[in-house]
Amino acid sequence: QQITGINAVFFYAPMIFEQTGIGRDASFIQAIIIGITNLVFTVVAILFVDRLGRKPLLIFGIAGIIISMTLLGSSFKNAEYTLTTESIAQLTEIEGYEGLNQIEGITYKSDVQFKNAISDILGDQTVVKHQGTIISSAIDINPWLVLIGIIGFVASFAVSLGPVMWILFSELFPNRLRGLAISFAGFINSAISFTVQLLLPWELANIGNAGTFFIYGGFAVLGFIFVVAVLPETKGKSLEELEKILVRSKN
């Protein structure tokens, strides 16, 4: 659930949107849209989880996550970064901005290459402080594709992995182990969430936006295969029936 990057997207959404060049205010508005999307599709999952079943929702939702992450990764991979005379002139609040004239007109195909270039000129601390402003002034990308990708990801997650995982916890484990099993699974879930959020700034700095989203999409592919091949449908099944499915015979 967490390794597909949901909390990383939630917490860093304004920064991701700002880097598309839409501006800080618009980025926060789009982050609000993400929150509303999450709420709406969580309600949709609650309404349909007993009608359609757990496994169909997971298959549908994870497929949507894969498509959304592919769209996001492709959008950033095809982005270009170029500082023009006009864009540099708008960065006067940044100390030493005149040095950016060294890379004026040079087009970078990777956000990592562009960040490294401006770091060499301005220094790491200045770039960290003003990174969003500099990147938004240089990037050439379709921000609508990024918005569609992130909204699609959040909607797909909210209708599947988000709520369905917790429902499965209450149905997969036998009564004698349920409390311990759910506690342990919840601990792993939180640990993975912490790790994903901790690594995101490093990934963006060293792997780039495109590579980061492709990694999340890759984990979603593994999850899709697991759900299709291994996970049983728990809808309408008793604990005894599920135990027969999940526990291998010792004979």
Short mmCIF file of C-alpha atoms in Angstrom, two decimals:
data_model
loop_
_atom_site.label_atom_id
_atom_site.label_comp_id
_atom_site.label_asym_id
_atom_site.label_seq_id
_atom_site.Cartn_x
_atom_site.Cartn_y
_atom_site.Cartn_z
CA GLN A 1 0.00 0.00 0.00
CA GLN A 2 2.55 2.61 1.11
CA ILE A 3 5.35 1.67 -1.26
CA THR A 4 3.35 3.04 -4.20
CA GLY A 5 4.16 6.51 -2.78
CA ILE A 6 0.75 7.76 -1.65
CA ASN A 7 1.91 9.77 1.37
CA ALA A 8 4.90 11.13 -0.53
CA VAL A 9 2.51 12.50 -3.14
CA PHE A 10 0.17 13.90 -0.47
CA PHE A 11 2.89 15.69 1.48
CA TYR A 12 4.96 16.89 -1.47
CA ALA A 13 2.13 17.63 -3.93
CA PRO A 14 2.46 21.45 -3.70
CA MET A 15 6.19 21.17 -4.43
CA ILE A 16 5.61 18.79 -7.35
CA PHE A 17 2.95 21.08 -8.84
CA GLU A 18 5.09 24.17 -8.30
CA GLN A 19 7.90 22.58 -10.29
CA THR A 20 5.59 22.31 -13.31
CA GLY A 21 5.58 26.11 -13.52
CA ILE A 22 1.98 26.77 -12.48
CA GLY A 23 2.95 28.97 -9.54
CA ARG A 24 2.79 28.55 -5.76
CA ASP A 25 -0.85 29.63 -5.28
CA ALA A 26 -2.14 27.36 -8.05
CA SER A 27 -0.08 24.48 -6.65
CA PHE A 28 -1.83 24.73 -3.28
CA ILE A 29 -5.25 24.88 -4.97
CA GLN A 30 -4.44 21.70 -6.88
CA ALA A 31 -3.28 20.07 -3.66
CA ILE A 32 -6.72 20.83 -2.20
CA ILE A 33 -8.29 19.18 -5.25
CA ILE A 34 -6.24 16.07 -4.47
CA GLY A 35 -7.64 15.97 -0.93
CA ILE A 36 -11.21 16.24 -2.22
CA THR A 37 -10.52 13.50 -4.79
CA ASN A 38 -9.24 11.23 -2.04
CA LEU A 39 -12.39 11.79 0.03
CA VAL A 40 -14.80 11.23 -2.87
CA PHE A 41 -13.22 8.01 -4.10
CA THR A 42 -12.86 6.61 -0.59
CA VAL A 43 -16.63 6.96 -0.29
CA VAL A 44 -16.99 5.24 -3.69
CA ALA A 45 -14.90 2.33 -2.39
CA ILE A 46 -17.08 2.03 0.71
CA LEU A 47 -20.20 1.91 -1.46
CA PHE A 48 -18.91 -0.74 -3.87
CA VAL A 49 -16.57 -2.95 -1.84
CA ASP A 50 -19.40 -5.33 -0.90
CA ARG A 51 -21.07 -5.20 -4.30
CA LEU A 52 -18.03 -5.83 -6.49
CA GLY A 53 -15.73 -7.58 -4.03
CA ARG A 54 -12.31 -6.80 -2.65
CA LYS A 55 -10.16 -8.31 -5.39
CA PRO A 56 -11.88 -6.58 -8.37
CA LEU A 57 -11.51 -3.19 -6.66
CA LEU A 58 -7.83 -3.87 -5.98
CA ILE A 59 -7.17 -5.01 -9.56
CA PHE A 60 -8.97 -1.97 -10.99
CA GLY A 61 -7.31 0.47 -8.59
CA ILE A 62 -3.76 -0.83 -8.91
CA ALA A 63 -4.09 -0.83 -12.70
CA GLY A 64 -5.08 2.83 -12.42
CA ILE A 65 -2.04 3.51 -10.23
CA ILE A 66 0.25 1.92 -12.84
CA ILE A 67 -1.26 4.03 -15.63
CA SER A 68 -1.09 7.22 -13.55
CA MET A 69 2.53 6.69 -12.53
CA THR A 70 3.49 5.92 -16.12
CA LEU A 71 1.82 9.17 -17.21
CA LEU A 72 3.61 11.16 -14.49
CA GLY A 73 6.99 9.58 -15.19
CA SER A 74 6.64 10.12 -18.94
CA SER A 75 5.56 13.74 -18.48
CA PHE A 76 8.65 14.61 -16.43
CA LYS A 77 10.93 12.50 -18.63
CA ASN A 78 9.86 14.52 -21.69
CA ALA A 79 10.20 17.85 -19.85
CA GLU A 80 12.93 20.32 -20.82
CA TYR A 81 14.62 23.01 -18.72
CA THR A 82 15.86 26.24 -20.31
CA LEU A 83 16.65 29.59 -18.69
CA THR A 84 16.07 32.52 -21.02
CA THR A 85 17.08 36.16 -20.61
CA GLU A 86 13.54 36.99 -19.55
CA SER A 87 13.27 34.20 -17.00
CA ILE A 88 16.63 35.05 -15.43
CA ALA A 89 15.56 38.69 -15.12
CA GLN A 90 12.62 37.54 -12.99
CA LEU A 91 14.92 35.87 -10.43
CA THR A 92 16.40 39.06 -8.99
CA GLU A 93 15.43 38.12 -5.42
CA ILE A 94 17.95 35.25 -5.57
CA GLU A 95 21.44 36.13 -4.43
CA GLY A 96 23.93 35.70 -7.27
CA TYR A 97 21.25 35.22 -9.91
CA GLU A 98 23.45 36.98 -12.47
CA GLY A 99 25.63 33.87 -12.57
CA LEU A 100 22.77 31.99 -14.23
CA ASN A 101 23.66 33.86 -17.43
CA GLN A 102 26.35 31.17 -17.85
CA ILE A 103 23.67 28.61 -18.77
CA GLU A 104 21.29 30.99 -20.56
CA GLY A 105 19.74 29.30 -23.58
CA ILE A 106 21.09 25.83 -22.70
CA THR A 107 18.37 23.18 -22.75
CA TYR A 108 18.58 20.37 -20.21
CA LYS A 109 16.67 17.15 -20.81
CA SER A 110 16.82 16.06 -17.15
CA ASP A 111 15.78 17.87 -13.98
CA VAL A 112 18.77 16.32 -12.19
CA GLN A 113 21.19 17.77 -14.74
CA PHE A 114 19.53 21.16 -14.48
CA LYS A 115 19.62 21.14 -10.67
CA ASN A 116 23.29 20.17 -10.72
CA ALA A 117 24.06 23.00 -13.15
CA ILE A 118 22.40 25.70 -11.07
CA SER A 119 23.89 24.25 -7.87
CA ASP A 120 27.38 24.65 -9.35
CA ILE A 121 26.59 28.32 -9.96
CA LEU A 122 24.52 29.35 -6.95
CA GLY A 123 25.52 26.78 -4.33
CA ASP A 124 23.47 24.02 -2.78
CA GLN A 125 21.92 26.10 0.01
CA THR A 126 20.62 28.77 -2.36
CA VAL A 127 19.20 26.19 -4.74
CA VAL A 128 17.41 24.33 -1.95
CA LYS A 129 15.84 27.60 -0.81
CA HIS A 130 14.77 28.78 -4.27
CA GLN A 131 14.59 25.51 -6.21
CA GLY A 132 10.85 25.70 -6.91
CA THR A 133 11.08 29.24 -8.27
CA ILE A 134 14.07 28.49 -10.51
CA ILE A 135 12.69 25.25 -11.90
CA SER A 136 9.24 26.70 -12.56
CA SER A 137 10.85 29.54 -14.54
CA ALA A 138 12.81 27.10 -16.71
CA ILE A 139 10.62 24.04 -17.17
CA ASP A 140 8.70 23.23 -20.34
CA ILE A 141 6.09 20.62 -19.44
CA ASN A 142 2.37 20.02 -19.78
CA PRO A 143 1.09 20.72 -16.24
CA TRP A 144 -2.34 19.30 -17.08
CA LEU A 145 -0.84 15.86 -17.67
CA VAL A 146 0.84 16.06 -14.26
CA LEU A 147 -2.44 17.10 -12.65
CA ILE A 148 -4.34 14.28 -14.39
CA GLY A 149 -1.65 11.78 -13.41
CA ILE A 150 -1.66 12.72 -9.72
CA ILE A 151 -5.44 12.95 -9.47
CA GLY A 152 -5.71 9.59 -11.26
CA PHE A 153 -3.21 8.09 -8.84
CA VAL A 154 -5.01 9.41 -5.75
CA ALA A 155 -8.42 8.31 -7.08
CA SER A 156 -7.13 4.84 -7.94
CA PHE A 157 -5.49 4.47 -4.54
CA ALA A 158 -8.54 5.73 -2.64
CA VAL A 159 -10.84 3.27 -4.37
CA SER A 160 -8.58 0.28 -3.78
CA LEU A 161 -5.40 0.02 -1.71
CA GLY A 162 -6.42 2.75 0.72
CA PRO A 163 -9.54 1.29 2.35
CA VAL A 164 -9.56 -2.27 1.00
CA MET A 165 -6.30 -3.21 2.73
CA TRP A 166 -7.82 -2.52 6.16
CA ILE A 167 -10.93 -4.52 5.28
CA LEU A 168 -8.76 -7.46 4.25
CA PHE A 169 -6.90 -7.31 7.56
CA SER A 170 -10.15 -7.97 9.40
CA GLU A 171 -11.03 -10.90 7.13
CA LEU A 172 -7.81 -12.75 6.34
CA PHE A 173 -6.51 -13.50 9.83
CA PRO A 174 -8.06 -16.08 12.17
CA ASN A 175 -9.45 -14.79 15.45
CA ARG A 176 -6.62 -16.21 17.58
CA LEU A 177 -4.02 -14.20 15.62
CA ARG A 178 -5.98 -11.22 14.36
CA GLY A 179 -4.95 -8.68 17.00
CA LEU A 180 -1.25 -9.47 16.76
CA ALA A 181 -1.32 -9.80 12.97
CA ILE A 182 -3.08 -6.48 12.38
CA SER A 183 -0.75 -4.71 14.82
CA PHE A 184 2.32 -6.14 13.08
CA ALA A 185 1.00 -5.33 9.60
CA GLY A 186 0.15 -1.80 10.75
CA PHE A 187 3.69 -1.37 12.09
CA ILE A 188 5.16 -2.49 8.74
CA ASN A 189 2.77 -0.16 6.93
CA SER A 190 3.87 2.84 9.01
CA ALA A 191 7.56 1.92 8.68
CA ILE A 192 7.30 1.75 4.89
CA SER A 193 5.40 5.05 4.82
CA PHE A 194 8.15 6.70 6.89
CA THR A 195 10.86 5.27 4.63
CA VAL A 196 9.14 6.39 1.42
CA GLN A 197 8.72 9.95 2.71
CA LEU A 198 12.28 10.03 4.04
CA LEU A 199 13.73 8.92 0.71
CA LEU A 200 11.63 11.14 -1.55
CA PRO A 201 13.81 14.30 -1.34
CA TRP A 202 16.90 12.19 -2.03
CA GLU A 203 15.17 10.47 -4.97
CA LEU A 204 14.08 13.78 -6.48
CA ALA A 205 17.61 15.16 -6.14
CA ASN A 206 19.49 12.12 -7.45
CA ILE A 207 17.07 10.10 -9.57
CA GLY A 208 14.74 12.87 -10.68
CA ASN A 209 10.98 13.24 -10.87
CA ALA A 210 10.59 10.80 -13.75
CA GLY A 211 12.67 8.04 -12.19
CA THR A 212 10.90 8.43 -8.83
CA PHE A 213 7.44 8.01 -10.34
CA PHE A 214 8.59 5.08 -12.48
CA ILE A 215 9.87 3.37 -9.30
CA TYR A 216 6.49 3.78 -7.62
CA GLY A 217 4.83 2.46 -10.77
CA GLY A 218 7.17 -0.54 -10.74
CA PHE A 219 6.13 -1.45 -7.21
CA ALA A 220 2.50 -1.12 -8.30
CA VAL A 221 3.17 -3.64 -11.09
CA LEU A 222 4.52 -6.11 -8.52
CA GLY A 223 1.47 -5.49 -6.36
CA PHE A 224 -0.84 -6.08 -9.31
CA ILE A 225 0.80 -9.42 -10.07
CA PHE A 226 0.57 -10.45 -6.40
CA VAL A 227 -3.11 -9.54 -6.12
CA VAL A 228 -4.04 -11.36 -9.33
CA ALA A 229 -1.97 -14.48 -8.60
CA VAL A 230 -2.17 -14.91 -4.82
CA LEU A 231 -4.83 -12.87 -3.06
CA PRO A 232 -8.14 -14.73 -2.58
CA GLU A 233 -11.51 -13.00 -2.78
CA THR A 234 -12.75 -12.66 0.81
CA LYS A 235 -16.24 -11.37 0.03
CA GLY A 236 -18.86 -13.69 1.48
CA LYS A 237 -16.34 -16.26 2.73
CA SER A 238 -16.09 -17.46 6.31
CA LEU A 239 -12.80 -17.58 8.22
CA GLU A 240 -12.86 -21.36 7.93
CA GLU A 241 -13.16 -21.21 4.14
CA LEU A 242 -10.35 -18.67 3.90
CA GLU A 243 -8.12 -20.74 6.16
CA LYS A 244 -8.53 -23.71 3.83
CA ILE A 245 -7.51 -21.52 0.90
CA LEU A 246 -4.56 -19.81 2.60
CA VAL A 247 -3.07 -22.55 4.77
CA ARG A 248 -1.27 -25.33 2.96
CA SER A 249 -1.88 -28.91 4.05
CA LYS A 250 0.93 -30.47 6.08
CA ASN A 251 0.34 -33.84 4.41
#
